[in-house]
Amino acid sequence: MYIPSKNISWQKLDNEIYIVDERIGKVYCLNGTGSIIWSYILKNISSEDFSLLISKKFNIDIDKVKNDSKLFIQDMINKGFLVEVTNDETS
């Protein structure tokens, strides 16, 4: 499970997510697919489940969606936007 870092703020405008890295004051804009994945993460939907949903919705190979989702999540972690937590840490 992942949660947004305390170092960011974010907002959804239209169909895009804007993330502000408050450490450096830089704004990032997620594309449509990135915004969809971000929204699923915030709803605590597993990457397995949201990969299946995205695959069906856009008629994309499930393995490609899983791989792209994994890369997206890792990029968000590397940038300091997402933090991986256990269920114990969220209760």
PDB file of C-alpha atoms in Angstrom, residues 11-18 35:
ATOM      1  CA  GLN A  11      -4.818  18.627  -6.541  1.00  0.00           C
ATOM      2  CA  LYS A  12      -6.954  17.254  -9.338  1.00  0.00           C
ATOM      3  CA  LEU A  13      -7.910  19.759 -12.016  1.00  0.00           C
ATOM      4  CA  ASP A  14     -10.021  18.464 -14.876  1.00  0.00           C
ATOM      5  CA  ASN A  15      -8.558  15.007 -15.545  1.00  0.00           C
ATOM      6  CA  GLU A  16      -5.003  15.728 -14.451  1.00  0.00           C
ATOM      7  CA  ILE A  17      -3.256  15.523 -11.099  1.00  0.00           C
ATOM      8  CA  TYR A  18      -0.867  18.314 -10.148  1.00  0.00           C
ATOM      9  CA  SER A  35      -3.667  10.454 -12.850  1.00  0.00           C
TER      10      SER A  35
END
